[in-house]
mmCIF file of C-alpha atoms in Angstrom:
data_model
loop_
_atom_site.group_PDB
_atom_site.id
_atom_site.type_symbol
_atom_site.label_atom_id
_atom_site.label_comp_id
_atom_site.label_asym_id
_atom_site.label_seq_id
_atom_site.Cartn_x
_atom_site.Cartn_y
_atom_site.Cartn_z
ATOM 1 C CA UNK A 1 -66.489 -199.549 44.098
ATOM 2 C CA UNK A 2 -63.638 -201.899 45.028
ATOM 3 C CA UNK A 3 -61.235 -202.904 42.274
ATOM 4 C CA UNK A 4 -59.177 -206.071 41.907
ATOM 5 C CA UNK A 5 -55.460 -205.867 42.536
ATOM 6 C CA UNK A 6 -54.864 -207.028 38.948
ATOM 7 C CA UNK A 7 -56.897 -204.123 37.564
ATOM 8 C CA UNK A 8 -55.109 -201.604 39.807
ATOM 9 C CA UNK A 9 -51.694 -202.921 38.718
ATOM 10 C CA UNK A 10 -52.775 -202.655 35.081
ATOM 11 C CA UNK A 11 -53.946 -199.037 35.429
ATOM 12 C CA UNK A 12 -50.737 -198.089 37.234
ATOM 13 C CA UNK A 13 -48.701 -199.757 34.490
ATOM 14 C CA UNK A 14 -50.587 -197.845 31.786
ATOM 15 C CA UNK A 15 -50.273 -194.535 33.643
ATOM 16 C CA UNK A 16 -46.518 -194.998 34.075
ATOM 17 C CA UNK A 17 -46.080 -196.064 30.414
ATOM 18 C CA UNK A 18 -44.828 -199.525 31.366
ATOM 19 C CA UNK A 19 -47.808 -201.317 29.819
ATOM 20 C CA UNK A 20 -48.592 -200.674 26.153
ATOM 21 C CA UNK A 21 -50.781 -203.686 25.476
ATOM 22 C CA UNK A 22 -52.464 -206.365 27.540
ATOM 23 C CA UNK A 23 -54.605 -209.454 27.166
ATOM 24 C CA UNK A 24 -56.338 -210.325 30.424
ATOM 25 C CA UNK A 25 -59.626 -210.212 32.285
ATOM 26 C CA UNK A 26 -58.416 -207.007 33.978
ATOM 27 C CA UNK A 27 -57.848 -205.402 30.568
ATOM 28 C CA UNK A 28 -61.355 -206.379 29.444
ATOM 29 C CA UNK A 29 -62.859 -205.112 32.716
ATOM 30 C CA UNK A 30 -60.960 -201.834 32.429
ATOM 31 C CA UNK A 31 -62.240 -201.276 28.907
ATOM 32 C CA UNK A 32 -65.796 -202.162 29.915
ATOM 33 C CA UNK A 33 -65.847 -199.930 33.012
ATOM 34 C CA UNK A 34 -63.640 -196.989 32.005
ATOM 35 C CA UNK A 35 -63.265 -197.229 28.177
ATOM 36 C CA UNK A 36 -59.499 -197.270 28.661
ATOM 37 C CA UNK A 37 -57.746 -199.087 25.817
ATOM 38 C CA UNK A 38 -58.364 -199.860 22.167
ATOM 39 C CA UNK A 39 -59.426 -203.390 21.104
ATOM 40 C CA UNK A 40 -56.551 -204.857 19.083
ATOM 41 C CA UNK A 41 -58.053 -208.172 18.080
ATOM 42 C CA UNK A 42 -58.968 -211.189 20.145
ATOM 43 C CA UNK A 43 -58.818 -210.338 23.825
ATOM 44 C CA UNK A 44 -55.921 -207.906 23.433
ATOM 45 C CA UNK A 45 -56.062 -204.158 24.102
ATOM 46 C CA UNK A 46 -53.485 -201.526 23.161
ATOM 47 C CA UNK A 47 -52.827 -198.313 25.089
ATOM 48 C CA UNK A 48 -51.995 -194.907 23.619
ATOM 49 C CA UNK A 49 -51.198 -191.499 25.121
ATOM 50 C CA UNK A 50 -54.889 -190.715 25.680
ATOM 51 C CA UNK A 51 -55.223 -193.959 27.658
ATOM 52 C CA UNK A 52 -52.226 -192.997 29.803
ATOM 53 C CA UNK A 53 -53.899 -189.660 30.548
ATOM 54 C CA UNK A 54 -57.145 -191.424 31.489
ATOM 55 C CA UNK A 55 -55.243 -193.930 33.628
ATOM 56 C CA UNK A 56 -53.372 -191.142 35.406
ATOM 57 C CA UNK A 57 -56.660 -189.361 36.152
ATOM 58 C CA UNK A 58 -58.114 -192.623 37.496
ATOM 59 C CA UNK A 59 -55.079 -193.034 39.775
ATOM 60 C CA UNK A 60 -55.426 -189.469 41.061
ATOM 61 C CA UNK A 61 -59.113 -189.986 41.854
ATOM 62 C CA UNK A 62 -58.271 -193.178 43.731
ATOM 63 C CA UNK A 63 -55.382 -191.712 45.699
ATOM 64 C CA UNK A 64 -52.683 -193.699 43.885
ATOM 65 C CA UNK A 65 -49.295 -192.327 42.841
ATOM 66 C CA UNK A 66 -48.038 -194.543 39.971
ATOM 67 C CA UNK A 67 -44.435 -193.474 40.655
ATOM 68 C CA UNK A 68 -44.456 -194.847 44.199
ATOM 69 C CA UNK A 69 -47.172 -197.514 44.023
ATOM 70 C CA UNK A 70 -46.188 -200.715 45.811
ATOM 71 C CA UNK A 71 -48.674 -203.581 45.296
ATOM 72 C CA UNK A 72 -47.251 -205.392 48.337
ATOM 73 C CA UNK A 73 -48.565 -202.588 50.528
ATOM 74 C CA UNK A 74 -52.007 -202.304 48.957
ATOM 75 C CA UNK A 75 -53.739 -199.174 47.713
ATOM 76 C CA UNK A 76 -54.206 -196.127 49.889
ATOM 77 C CA UNK A 77 -57.926 -196.796 49.932
ATOM 78 C CA UNK A 78 -57.616 -200.461 50.919
ATOM 79 C CA UNK A 79 -54.993 -199.712 53.568
ATOM 80 C CA UNK A 80 -57.075 -196.858 54.926
ATOM 81 C CA UNK A 81 -60.173 -199.029 55.142
ATOM 82 C CA UNK A 82 -58.184 -201.768 56.845
ATOM 83 C CA UNK A 83 -56.857 -199.378 59.475
ATOM 84 C CA UNK A 84 -60.272 -197.868 60.084
ATOM 85 C CA UNK A 85 -61.877 -201.231 60.664
ATOM 86 C CA UNK A 86 -58.985 -202.329 62.862
ATOM 87 C CA UNK A 87 -60.177 -199.583 65.196
ATOM 88 C CA UNK A 88 -63.641 -201.140 65.101
ATOM 89 C CA UNK A 89 -65.158 -198.177 63.277
ATOM 90 C CA UNK A 90 -68.063 -198.653 60.905
ATOM 91 C CA UNK A 91 -67.176 -195.619 58.800
ATOM 92 C CA UNK A 92 -65.119 -196.191 55.650
ATOM 93 C CA UNK A 93 -62.463 -193.587 54.955
ATOM 94 C CA UNK A 94 -64.195 -190.447 53.538
ATOM 95 C CA UNK A 95 -66.701 -192.523 51.576
ATOM 96 C CA UNK A 96 -69.830 -191.344 53.375
ATOM 97 C CA UNK A 97 -69.022 -187.632 53.257
ATOM 98 C CA UNK A 98 -70.212 -184.895 50.927
ATOM 99 C CA UNK A 99 -67.931 -181.997 49.974
ATOM 100 C CA UNK A 100 -70.098 -178.850 49.903
ATOM 101 C CA UNK A 101 -69.620 -175.141 49.186
ATOM 102 C CA UNK A 102 -72.087 -172.289 48.874
ATOM 103 C CA UNK A 103 -72.464 -169.736 46.071
ATOM 104 C CA UNK A 104 -74.509 -166.545 46.109
ATOM 105 C CA UNK A 105 -76.534 -165.718 49.184
ATOM 106 C CA UNK A 106 -76.001 -167.739 52.349
ATOM 107 C CA UNK A 107 -77.457 -171.253 52.431
ATOM 108 C CA UNK A 108 -78.150 -173.184 55.611
ATOM 109 C CA UNK A 109 -77.641 -176.823 56.559
ATOM 110 C CA UNK A 110 -79.182 -178.002 59.831
ATOM 111 C CA UNK A 111 -80.074 -174.338 60.513
ATOM 112 C CA UNK A 112 -76.377 -173.368 60.464
ATOM 113 C CA UNK A 113 -75.096 -170.812 57.938
ATOM 114 C CA UNK A 114 -72.735 -172.401 55.454
ATOM 115 C CA UNK A 115 -69.492 -170.428 55.471
ATOM 116 C CA UNK A 116 -66.465 -171.332 53.373
ATOM 117 C CA UNK A 117 -63.084 -170.090 54.625
ATOM 118 C CA UNK A 118 -61.080 -169.240 51.504
ATOM 119 C CA UNK A 119 -60.795 -172.365 49.403
ATOM 120 C CA UNK A 120 -62.180 -174.557 52.158
ATOM 121 C CA UNK A 121 -65.388 -176.550 52.084
ATOM 122 C CA UNK A 122 -67.730 -178.421 54.406
ATOM 123 C CA UNK A 123 -67.474 -182.201 54.731
ATOM 124 C CA UNK A 124 -70.628 -183.757 56.133
ATOM 125 C CA UNK A 125 -72.233 -187.171 56.041
ATOM 126 C CA UNK A 126 -75.468 -187.182 54.092
ATOM 127 C CA UNK A 127 -77.117 -189.054 56.952
ATOM 128 C CA UNK A 128 -76.356 -186.112 59.267
ATOM 129 C CA UNK A 129 -78.246 -183.599 57.106
ATOM 130 C CA UNK A 130 -81.620 -182.940 58.736
ATOM 131 C CA UNK A 131 -82.676 -179.838 56.808
ATOM 132 C CA UNK A 132 -81.449 -177.573 54.020
ATOM 133 C CA UNK A 133 -82.416 -173.988 53.284
ATOM 134 C CA UNK A 134 -81.308 -173.244 49.725
ATOM 135 C CA UNK A 135 -82.707 -172.918 46.206
ATOM 136 C CA UNK A 136 -80.600 -175.348 44.222
ATOM 137 C CA UNK A 137 -77.887 -177.976 44.417
ATOM 138 C CA UNK A 138 -75.173 -178.051 41.729
ATOM 139 C CA UNK A 139 -73.028 -181.149 41.220
ATOM 140 C CA UNK A 140 -69.498 -180.454 39.917
ATOM 141 C CA UNK A 141 -67.606 -183.207 38.090
ATOM 142 C CA UNK A 142 -63.962 -182.256 38.672
ATOM 143 C CA UNK A 143 -62.382 -181.805 42.099
ATOM 144 C CA UNK A 144 -59.970 -179.108 40.850
ATOM 145 C CA UNK A 145 -62.929 -177.061 39.606
ATOM 146 C CA UNK A 146 -64.737 -177.536 42.912
ATOM 147 C CA UNK A 147 -61.680 -176.576 44.979
ATOM 148 C CA UNK A 148 -60.035 -173.772 43.053
ATOM 149 C CA UNK A 149 -62.233 -172.426 40.271
ATOM 150 C CA UNK A 150 -65.900 -172.486 41.209
ATOM 151 C CA UNK A 151 -65.777 -168.905 42.522
ATOM 152 C CA UNK A 152 -64.883 -167.741 38.997
ATOM 153 C CA UNK A 153 -68.359 -168.769 37.831
ATOM 154 C CA UNK A 154 -70.760 -165.820 37.769
ATOM 155 C CA UNK A 155 -73.107 -166.595 40.656
ATOM 156 C CA UNK A 156 -75.808 -164.457 39.003
ATOM 157 C CA UNK A 157 -76.221 -167.267 36.471
ATOM 158 C CA UNK A 158 -77.442 -169.532 39.271
ATOM 159 C CA UNK A 159 -80.349 -169.462 41.715
ATOM 160 C CA UNK A 160 -79.587 -166.972 44.496
ATOM 161 C CA UNK A 161 -78.758 -169.680 47.082
ATOM 162 C CA UNK A 162 -76.894 -172.540 45.428
ATOM 163 C CA UNK A 163 -75.144 -175.387 47.209
ATOM 164 C CA UNK A 164 -72.189 -176.779 45.243
ATOM 165 C CA UNK A 165 -71.289 -180.446 45.718
ATOM 166 C CA UNK A 166 -68.283 -182.323 44.372
ATOM 167 C CA UNK A 167 -69.475 -185.350 42.414
ATOM 168 C CA UNK A 168 -67.194 -187.536 44.491
ATOM 169 C CA UNK A 169 -64.695 -190.320 43.881
ATOM 170 C CA UNK A 170 -64.011 -193.677 45.523
ATOM 171 C CA UNK A 171 -61.191 -192.107 47.541
ATOM 172 C CA UNK A 172 -62.715 -188.764 48.499
ATOM 173 C CA UNK A 173 -66.347 -187.842 48.837
ATOM 174 C CA UNK A 174 -68.030 -191.078 47.864
ATOM 175 C CA UNK A 175 -70.678 -190.993 45.159
ATOM 176 C CA UNK A 176 -72.589 -187.734 45.504
ATOM 177 C CA UNK A 177 -74.725 -187.872 42.351
ATOM 178 C CA UNK A 178 -77.469 -190.196 43.689
ATOM 179 C CA UNK A 179 -77.307 -188.451 47.069
ATOM 180 C CA UNK A 180 -77.953 -185.102 45.351
ATOM 181 C CA UNK A 181 -81.113 -186.572 43.797
ATOM 182 C CA UNK A 182 -82.366 -187.640 47.214
ATOM 183 C CA UNK A 183 -81.546 -184.286 48.848
ATOM 184 C CA UNK A 184 -83.161 -182.310 46.030
ATOM 185 C CA UNK A 185 -86.343 -184.323 46.317
ATOM 186 C CA UNK A 186 -86.469 -184.171 50.109
ATOM 187 C CA UNK A 187 -85.762 -180.440 50.420
ATOM 188 C CA UNK A 188 -87.364 -179.216 47.172
ATOM 189 C CA UNK A 189 -84.159 -178.058 45.452
ATOM 190 C CA UNK A 190 -83.455 -177.560 41.770
ATOM 191 C CA UNK A 191 -80.710 -179.838 40.430
ATOM 192 C CA UNK A 192 -77.934 -178.417 38.236
ATOM 193 C CA UNK A 193 -75.176 -180.407 36.541
ATOM 194 C CA UNK A 194 -71.741 -178.943 35.866
ATOM 195 C CA UNK A 195 -69.632 -181.471 33.952
ATOM 196 C CA UNK A 196 -66.843 -181.451 31.396
ATOM 197 C CA UNK A 197 -68.020 -180.171 28.035
ATOM 198 C CA UNK A 198 -67.674 -183.533 26.338
ATOM 199 C CA UNK A 199 -69.746 -186.493 25.205
ATOM 200 C CA UNK A 200 -69.545 -188.323 28.539
ATOM 201 C CA UNK A 201 -70.568 -185.199 30.458
ATOM 202 C CA UNK A 202 -73.618 -184.632 28.267
ATOM 203 C CA UNK A 203 -74.690 -188.274 28.538
ATOM 204 C CA UNK A 204 -74.275 -188.309 32.319
ATOM 205 C CA UNK A 205 -76.343 -185.149 32.806
ATOM 206 C CA UNK A 206 -79.088 -186.509 30.567
ATOM 207 C CA UNK A 207 -79.164 -189.885 32.336
ATOM 208 C CA UNK A 208 -79.365 -188.251 35.768
ATOM 209 C CA UNK A 209 -82.225 -185.990 34.590
ATOM 210 C CA UNK A 210 -80.852 -182.709 35.915
ATOM 211 C CA UNK A 211 -83.216 -179.737 35.762
ATOM 212 C CA UNK A 212 -80.452 -177.551 34.315
ATOM 213 C CA UNK A 213 -76.856 -177.850 33.213
ATOM 214 C CA UNK A 214 -74.080 -175.273 33.075
ATOM 215 C CA UNK A 215 -72.784 -175.114 29.499
ATOM 216 C CA UNK A 216 -69.870 -173.012 28.169
ATOM 217 C CA UNK A 217 -70.358 -170.332 25.533
ATOM 218 C CA UNK A 218 -69.527 -171.775 22.125
ATOM 219 C CA UNK A 219 -68.753 -168.296 20.780
ATOM 220 C CA UNK A 220 -66.250 -167.728 23.622
ATOM 221 C CA UNK A 221 -64.554 -171.043 22.856
ATOM 222 C CA UNK A 222 -64.209 -170.038 19.216
ATOM 223 C CA UNK A 223 -63.163 -166.437 19.963
ATOM 224 C CA UNK A 224 -60.520 -167.482 22.494
ATOM 225 C CA UNK A 225 -59.344 -170.282 20.187
ATOM 226 C CA UNK A 226 -59.451 -172.921 22.929
ATOM 227 C CA UNK A 227 -57.770 -176.104 21.742
ATOM 228 C CA UNK A 228 -59.987 -179.197 22.107
ATOM 229 C CA UNK A 229 -59.032 -182.737 23.019
ATOM 230 C CA UNK A 230 -59.526 -184.839 19.908
ATOM 231 C CA UNK A 231 -58.427 -188.139 21.420
ATOM 232 C CA UNK A 232 -60.891 -187.924 24.323
ATOM 233 C CA UNK A 233 -63.674 -187.027 21.908
ATOM 234 C CA UNK A 234 -62.992 -190.047 19.692
ATOM 235 C CA UNK A 235 -62.740 -192.341 22.716
ATOM 236 C CA UNK A 236 -66.002 -191.064 24.191
ATOM 237 C CA UNK A 237 -67.826 -191.638 20.924
ATOM 238 C CA UNK A 238 -67.559 -195.331 21.821
ATOM 239 C CA UNK A 239 -69.733 -194.638 24.862
ATOM 240 C CA UNK A 240 -72.139 -192.649 22.694
ATOM 241 C CA UNK A 241 -72.540 -195.541 20.238
ATOM 242 C CA UNK A 242 -73.249 -197.903 23.146
ATOM 243 C CA UNK A 243 -75.850 -195.565 24.645
ATOM 244 C CA UNK A 244 -77.385 -194.641 21.289
ATOM 245 C CA UNK A 245 -76.875 -197.565 18.868
ATOM 246 C CA UNK A 246 -79.139 -195.848 16.345
ATOM 247 C CA UNK A 247 -76.762 -192.839 16.585
ATOM 248 C CA UNK A 248 -79.752 -190.561 17.155
ATOM 249 C CA UNK A 249 -79.213 -188.547 20.382
ATOM 250 C CA UNK A 250 -81.750 -186.313 22.123
ATOM 251 C CA UNK A 251 -82.331 -183.177 20.047
ATOM 252 C CA UNK A 252 -80.686 -180.814 22.561
ATOM 253 C CA UNK A 253 -77.522 -182.938 22.569
ATOM 254 C CA UNK A 254 -77.088 -183.066 18.798
ATOM 255 C CA UNK A 255 -76.059 -179.416 18.518
ATOM 256 C CA UNK A 256 -73.234 -179.953 21.022
ATOM 257 C CA UNK A 257 -72.026 -183.095 19.231
ATOM 258 C CA UNK A 258 -71.963 -181.147 15.972
ATOM 259 C CA UNK A 259 -69.931 -178.428 17.698
ATOM 260 C CA UNK A 260 -67.384 -180.964 19.001
ATOM 261 C CA UNK A 261 -66.996 -182.378 15.508
ATOM 262 C CA UNK A 262 -66.587 -178.933 13.944
ATOM 263 C CA UNK A 263 -64.166 -177.763 16.656
ATOM 264 C CA UNK A 264 -62.114 -180.937 16.391
ATOM 265 C CA UNK A 265 -62.729 -182.295 19.892
ATOM 266 C CA UNK A 266 -64.228 -181.677 23.328
ATOM 267 C CA UNK A 267 -63.217 -179.676 26.417
ATOM 268 C CA UNK A 268 -62.621 -179.973 30.171
ATOM 269 C CA UNK A 269 -63.940 -177.610 32.848
ATOM 270 C CA UNK A 270 -60.603 -176.446 34.231
ATOM 271 C CA UNK A 271 -59.234 -175.297 30.886
ATOM 272 C CA UNK A 272 -62.413 -173.445 29.909
ATOM 273 C CA UNK A 273 -62.686 -171.616 33.235
ATOM 274 C CA UNK A 274 -58.979 -170.807 33.264
ATOM 275 C CA UNK A 275 -59.219 -169.295 29.781
ATOM 276 C CA UNK A 276 -62.106 -167.031 30.811
ATOM 277 C CA UNK A 277 -64.888 -168.734 28.855
ATOM 278 C CA UNK A 278 -68.372 -167.661 29.941
ATOM 279 C CA UNK A 279 -71.111 -170.122 30.870
ATOM 280 C CA UNK A 280 -74.880 -170.232 30.593
ATOM 281 C CA UNK A 281 -77.589 -172.141 32.428
ATOM 282 C CA UNK A 282 -79.526 -174.431 30.074
ATOM 283 C CA UNK A 283 -82.739 -176.269 30.858
ATOM 284 C CA UNK A 284 -82.728 -179.976 30.056
#
């Protein structure tokens, strides 16, 4: 997705703590698309610390450094696309590529064994994939988890040959979720979702109709006294109320919402894995 320069400037301003309230079309668009901001009456939105964290994460995903951002030079993505097309190439920067790793026994893509050197991964255009020999495809929400932490997940929890794909971002890896649906259907693979343990993650996995999802152990979270994020939880409840105006979620989701409320918030993948929380594969 391409964003207006006004919206990018607004997000950068929020991330760098220069903008604490705004009243503009960009502010309304940002709230509608990313749930960043709190309505403060009329067309005005206010921004708190949780919004700055969300804005910083958005900048990171889009390859923007708020400290050095110069609107006169354009975003990294827009400049990269401009330079690519100046060379008369039809390939946008990174946007058509999947980031893939393999867990468990060796999987094959185009009859070639998928080998990952250390923390490396394969980048391949979906259109170049002619065949896959694997049992399942798991989509991971966070790039840090995909890069640095996925090997800490017990591979015995997963089908013996599991391909791991980064969900993607506008700047790196494109949008892998719909591509994973197509690949799973074409090559008869199970689909597994691995998202943050929060309201948005649960909703996304339900909407995309994954076969399974990887869920952390609630008892481990309690035993290890993992601190939740209350602000993110309250913000994401807005999305829940939009998706479920009757406030009645699917039965399987209700138990997790109750846990978030009792724990005082929700949780991100990196912190749970880093703390040694165990996971389990749950059928949706």
